[in-house]
Structures are given as structure tokens and as C-alpha cells.
PDB file of C-alpha atoms in Angstrom:
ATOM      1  CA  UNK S  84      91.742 128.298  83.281  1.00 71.00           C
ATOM      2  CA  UNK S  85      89.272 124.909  84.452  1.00 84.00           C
ATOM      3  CA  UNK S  86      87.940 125.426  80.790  1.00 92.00           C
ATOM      4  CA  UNK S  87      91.512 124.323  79.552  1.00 93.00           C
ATOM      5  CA  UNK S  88      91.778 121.871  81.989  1.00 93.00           C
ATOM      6  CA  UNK S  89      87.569 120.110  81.381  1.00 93.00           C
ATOM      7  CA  UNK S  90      88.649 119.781  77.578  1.00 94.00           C
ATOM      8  CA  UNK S  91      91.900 118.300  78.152  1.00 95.00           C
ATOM      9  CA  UNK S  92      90.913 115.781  80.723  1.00 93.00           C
ATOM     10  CA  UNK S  93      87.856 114.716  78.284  1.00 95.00           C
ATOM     11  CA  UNK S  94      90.626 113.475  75.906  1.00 95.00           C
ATOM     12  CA  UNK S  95      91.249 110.117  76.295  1.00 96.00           C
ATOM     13  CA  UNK S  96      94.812 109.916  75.813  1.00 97.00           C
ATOM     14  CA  UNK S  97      95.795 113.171  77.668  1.00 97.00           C
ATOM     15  CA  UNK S  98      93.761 111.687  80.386  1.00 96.00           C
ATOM     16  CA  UNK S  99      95.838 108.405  80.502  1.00 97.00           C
ATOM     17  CA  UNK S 100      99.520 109.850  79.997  1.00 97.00           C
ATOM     18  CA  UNK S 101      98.769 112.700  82.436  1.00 97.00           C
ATOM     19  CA  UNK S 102      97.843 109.859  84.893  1.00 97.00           C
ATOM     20  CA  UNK S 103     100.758 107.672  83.884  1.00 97.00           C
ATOM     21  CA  UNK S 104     102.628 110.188  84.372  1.00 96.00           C
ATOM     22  CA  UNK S 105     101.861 110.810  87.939  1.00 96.00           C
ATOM     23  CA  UNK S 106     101.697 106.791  88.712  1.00 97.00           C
ATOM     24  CA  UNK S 107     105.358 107.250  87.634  1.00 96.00           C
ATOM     25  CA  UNK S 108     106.211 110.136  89.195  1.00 95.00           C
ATOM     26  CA  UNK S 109     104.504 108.396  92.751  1.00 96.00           C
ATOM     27  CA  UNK S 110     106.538 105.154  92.061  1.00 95.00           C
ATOM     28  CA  UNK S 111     109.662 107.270  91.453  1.00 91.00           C
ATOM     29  CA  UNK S 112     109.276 109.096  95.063  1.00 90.00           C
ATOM     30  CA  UNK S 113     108.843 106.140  96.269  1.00 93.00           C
ATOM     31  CA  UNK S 114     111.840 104.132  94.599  1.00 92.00           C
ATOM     32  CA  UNK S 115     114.123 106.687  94.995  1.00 90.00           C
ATOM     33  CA  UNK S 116     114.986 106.373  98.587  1.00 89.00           C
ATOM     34  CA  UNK S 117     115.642 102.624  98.190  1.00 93.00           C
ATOM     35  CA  UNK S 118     117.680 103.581  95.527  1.00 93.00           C
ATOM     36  CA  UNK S 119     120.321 105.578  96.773  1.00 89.00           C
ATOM     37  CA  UNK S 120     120.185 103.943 100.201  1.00 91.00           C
ATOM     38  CA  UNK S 121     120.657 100.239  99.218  1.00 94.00           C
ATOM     39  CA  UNK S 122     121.740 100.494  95.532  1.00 93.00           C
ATOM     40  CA  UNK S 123     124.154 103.020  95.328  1.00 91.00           C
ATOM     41  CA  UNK S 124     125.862 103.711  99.023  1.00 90.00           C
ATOM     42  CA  UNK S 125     127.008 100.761  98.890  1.00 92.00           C
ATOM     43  CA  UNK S 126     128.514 100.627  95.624  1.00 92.00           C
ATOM     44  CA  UNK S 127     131.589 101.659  95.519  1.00 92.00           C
ATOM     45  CA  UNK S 128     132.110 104.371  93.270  1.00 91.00           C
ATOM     46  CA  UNK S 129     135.526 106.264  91.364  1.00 92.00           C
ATOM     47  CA  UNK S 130     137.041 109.492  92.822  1.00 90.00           C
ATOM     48  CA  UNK S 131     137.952 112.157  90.277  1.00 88.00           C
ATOM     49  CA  UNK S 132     140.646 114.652  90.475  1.00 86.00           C
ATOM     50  CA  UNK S 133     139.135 118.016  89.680  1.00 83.00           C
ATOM     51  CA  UNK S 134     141.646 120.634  89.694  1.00 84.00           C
ATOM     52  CA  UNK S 135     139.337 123.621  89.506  1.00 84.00           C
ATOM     53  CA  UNK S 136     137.408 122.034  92.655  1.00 81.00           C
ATOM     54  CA  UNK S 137     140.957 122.315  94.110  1.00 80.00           C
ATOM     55  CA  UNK S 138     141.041 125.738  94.308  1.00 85.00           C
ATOM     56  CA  UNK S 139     137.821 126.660  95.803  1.00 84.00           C
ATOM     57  CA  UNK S 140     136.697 126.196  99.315  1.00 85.00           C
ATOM     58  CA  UNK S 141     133.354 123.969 100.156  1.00 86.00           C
ATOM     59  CA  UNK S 142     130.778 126.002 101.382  1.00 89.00           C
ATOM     60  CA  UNK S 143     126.972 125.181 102.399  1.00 92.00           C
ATOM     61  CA  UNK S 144     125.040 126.399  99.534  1.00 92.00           C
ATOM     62  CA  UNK S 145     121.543 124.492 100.860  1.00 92.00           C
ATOM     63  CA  UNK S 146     119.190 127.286 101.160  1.00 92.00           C
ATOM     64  CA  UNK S 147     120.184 129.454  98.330  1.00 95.00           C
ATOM     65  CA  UNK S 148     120.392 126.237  96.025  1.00 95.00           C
ATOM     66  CA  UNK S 149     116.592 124.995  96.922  1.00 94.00           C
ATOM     67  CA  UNK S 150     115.204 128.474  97.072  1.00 94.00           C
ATOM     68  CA  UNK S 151     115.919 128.759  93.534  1.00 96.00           C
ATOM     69  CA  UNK S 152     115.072 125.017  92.805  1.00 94.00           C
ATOM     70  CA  UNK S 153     111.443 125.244  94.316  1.00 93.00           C
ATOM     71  CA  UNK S 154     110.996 128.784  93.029  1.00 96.00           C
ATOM     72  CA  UNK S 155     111.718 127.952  89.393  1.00 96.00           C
ATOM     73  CA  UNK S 156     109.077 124.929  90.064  1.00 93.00           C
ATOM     74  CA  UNK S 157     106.443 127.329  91.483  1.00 95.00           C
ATOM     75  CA  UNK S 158     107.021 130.103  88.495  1.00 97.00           C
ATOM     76  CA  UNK S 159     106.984 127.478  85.916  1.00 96.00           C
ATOM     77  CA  UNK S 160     103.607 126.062  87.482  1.00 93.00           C
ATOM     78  CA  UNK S 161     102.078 129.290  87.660  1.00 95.00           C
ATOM     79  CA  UNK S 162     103.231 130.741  84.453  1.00 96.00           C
ATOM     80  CA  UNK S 163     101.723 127.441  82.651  1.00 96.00           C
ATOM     81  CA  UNK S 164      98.769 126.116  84.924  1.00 94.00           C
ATOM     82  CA  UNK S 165      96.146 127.301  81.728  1.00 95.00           C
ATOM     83  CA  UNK S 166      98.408 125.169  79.514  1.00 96.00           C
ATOM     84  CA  UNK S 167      97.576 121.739  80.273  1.00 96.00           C
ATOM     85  CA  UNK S 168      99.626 120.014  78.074  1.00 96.00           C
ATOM     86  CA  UNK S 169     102.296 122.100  78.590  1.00 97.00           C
ATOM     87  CA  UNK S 170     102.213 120.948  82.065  1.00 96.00           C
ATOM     88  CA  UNK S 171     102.005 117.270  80.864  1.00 97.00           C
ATOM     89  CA  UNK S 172     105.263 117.873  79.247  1.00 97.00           C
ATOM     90  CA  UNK S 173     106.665 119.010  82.182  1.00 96.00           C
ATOM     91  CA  UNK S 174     105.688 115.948  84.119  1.00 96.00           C
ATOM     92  CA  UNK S 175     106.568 113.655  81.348  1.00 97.00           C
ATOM     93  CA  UNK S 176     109.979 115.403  81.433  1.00 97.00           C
ATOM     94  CA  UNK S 177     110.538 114.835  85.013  1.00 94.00           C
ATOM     95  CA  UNK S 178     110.000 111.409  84.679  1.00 95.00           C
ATOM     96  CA  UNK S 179     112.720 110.979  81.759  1.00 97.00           C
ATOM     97  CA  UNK S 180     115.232 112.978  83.539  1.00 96.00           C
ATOM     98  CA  UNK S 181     114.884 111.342  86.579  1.00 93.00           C
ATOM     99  CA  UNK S 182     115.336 107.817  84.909  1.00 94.00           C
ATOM    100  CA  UNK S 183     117.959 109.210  83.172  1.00 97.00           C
ATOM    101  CA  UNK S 184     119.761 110.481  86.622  1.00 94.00           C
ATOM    102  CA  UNK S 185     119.236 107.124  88.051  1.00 94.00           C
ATOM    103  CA  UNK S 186     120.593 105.215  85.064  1.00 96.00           C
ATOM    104  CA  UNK S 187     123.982 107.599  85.027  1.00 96.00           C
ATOM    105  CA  UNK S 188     124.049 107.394  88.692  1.00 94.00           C
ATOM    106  CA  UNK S 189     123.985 103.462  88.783  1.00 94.00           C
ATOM    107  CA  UNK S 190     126.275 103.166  85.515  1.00 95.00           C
ATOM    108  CA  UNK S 191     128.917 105.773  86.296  1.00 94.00           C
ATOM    109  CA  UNK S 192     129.316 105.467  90.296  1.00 93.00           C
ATOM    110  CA  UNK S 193     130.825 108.207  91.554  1.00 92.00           C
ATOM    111  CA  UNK S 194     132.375 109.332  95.039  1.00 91.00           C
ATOM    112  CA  UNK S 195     132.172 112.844  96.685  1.00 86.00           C
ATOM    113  CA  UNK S 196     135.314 114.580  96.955  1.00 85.00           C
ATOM    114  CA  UNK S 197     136.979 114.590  99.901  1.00 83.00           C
ATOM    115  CA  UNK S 198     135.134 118.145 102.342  1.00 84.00           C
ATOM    116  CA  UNK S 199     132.607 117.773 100.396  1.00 86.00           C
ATOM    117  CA  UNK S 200     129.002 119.395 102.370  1.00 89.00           C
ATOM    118  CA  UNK S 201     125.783 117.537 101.868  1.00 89.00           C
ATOM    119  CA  UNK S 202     122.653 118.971 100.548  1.00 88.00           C
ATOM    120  CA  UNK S 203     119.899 119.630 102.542  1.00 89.00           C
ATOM    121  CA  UNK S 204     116.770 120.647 101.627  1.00 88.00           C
ATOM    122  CA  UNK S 205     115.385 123.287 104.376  1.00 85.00           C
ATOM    123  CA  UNK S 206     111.930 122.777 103.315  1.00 81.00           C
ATOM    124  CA  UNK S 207     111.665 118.733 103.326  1.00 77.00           C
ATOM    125  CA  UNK S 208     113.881 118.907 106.302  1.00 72.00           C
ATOM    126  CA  UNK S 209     111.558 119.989 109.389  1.00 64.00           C
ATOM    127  CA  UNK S 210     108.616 117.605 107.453  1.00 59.00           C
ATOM    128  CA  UNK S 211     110.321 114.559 107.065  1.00 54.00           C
TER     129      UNK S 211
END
């Protein structure tokens, strides 16, 4: 596994989009907070009438929700750490999503529907 990893990092340019990537990735984690606190809270955003949302109930769906979200991370990780540009990819592809959530999030504004429960992240929670 380090073998894959010594001849990657001895390219050049793996070496400076992997650490691009994680400059971005560091600026994002930090940006992001900002973001939703002061950019889009206050924003006022459009209410959409789902009918299907209608006819359910809300229910806290936290724990099952980030138990599969960090366990597909972990997994992934795992099944790919001797793959180092595979795992380049992966960061590069968290960095265009994310800019791509923040873009649609900013452009298209949107309000919760009314009951709606908040996410939160029992992990993050107890550390933060």
C-alpha cells in the first residue's frame, strides 16, 4: 500500500492537485459555516408545496442518516486507500459537489417546510 502512495506523491502534478485539493477542501470547512449562517439564513428563500411530503409524518432520521453517511465514507476509504488516485478523485469530487451545493443553495433559496426536524449529526455533535 505506501509503495502506491511513494510513487504517486513523487509525481509532480499528483502531488500539487492532491494538495490543492485538500487546501480546498480546508477552505471549504472553513467557509461553510459563514455560509449558511450569514449568507443564506438570512435570505429569504421560496416555500414549495409538495404533496407527497403531505402525506407523510416528519420523523428524526439523524442517526440512521449519518451512520450510513460516515460508513459509506469509511468503506469507500478503505476499499480504495492502495489506489491513490482513485482517492484523489474522490477528493477532487468533493470539492465540485460541494461548490456545486453551495452555488444551488445560494441561486435557488429554499425554505423548510413547515414540521420540518433538523439534522444533527451525533458524531460532530458531542465534539463541537
Amino acid at each position: 500500500m505506501l509503495v502506491h502512495w511513494k510513487v504517486a506523491l513523487k509525481n509532480s502534478r499528483y502531488r500539487f492537485h492532491f494538495m490543492l485539493s485538500v487546501l480546498v477542501i480546508v477552505a471549504f470547512a472553513m467557509a461553510l459555516p459563514y455560509f449558511f449562517n450569514e449568507i443564506l439564513l438570512p435570505k429569504p428563500g421560496v416555500q414549495l408545496n409538495d404533496p407527497v411530503l403531505n402525506f407523510t409524518q416528519p420523523k428524526d432520521w439523524s442517526i440512521e442518516i449519518f451512520v450510513l453517511l460516515y460508513s459509506i465514507t469509511v468503506i469507500s476509504v478503505l476499499i480504495n486507500i492502495k489506489k491513490p488516485n482513485t482517492i484523489l478523485l474522490m477528493f477532487q469530487m468533493y470539492v465540485v459537489v460541494n461548490f456545486m451545493r453551495m452555488a444551488s443553495l445560494y441561486l435557488f433559496t429554499l425554505e423548510a417546510p413547515d414540521g420540518t426536524i433538523p439534522l444533527n449529526d451525533p458524531f460532530l455533535r458531542e465534539r463541537l
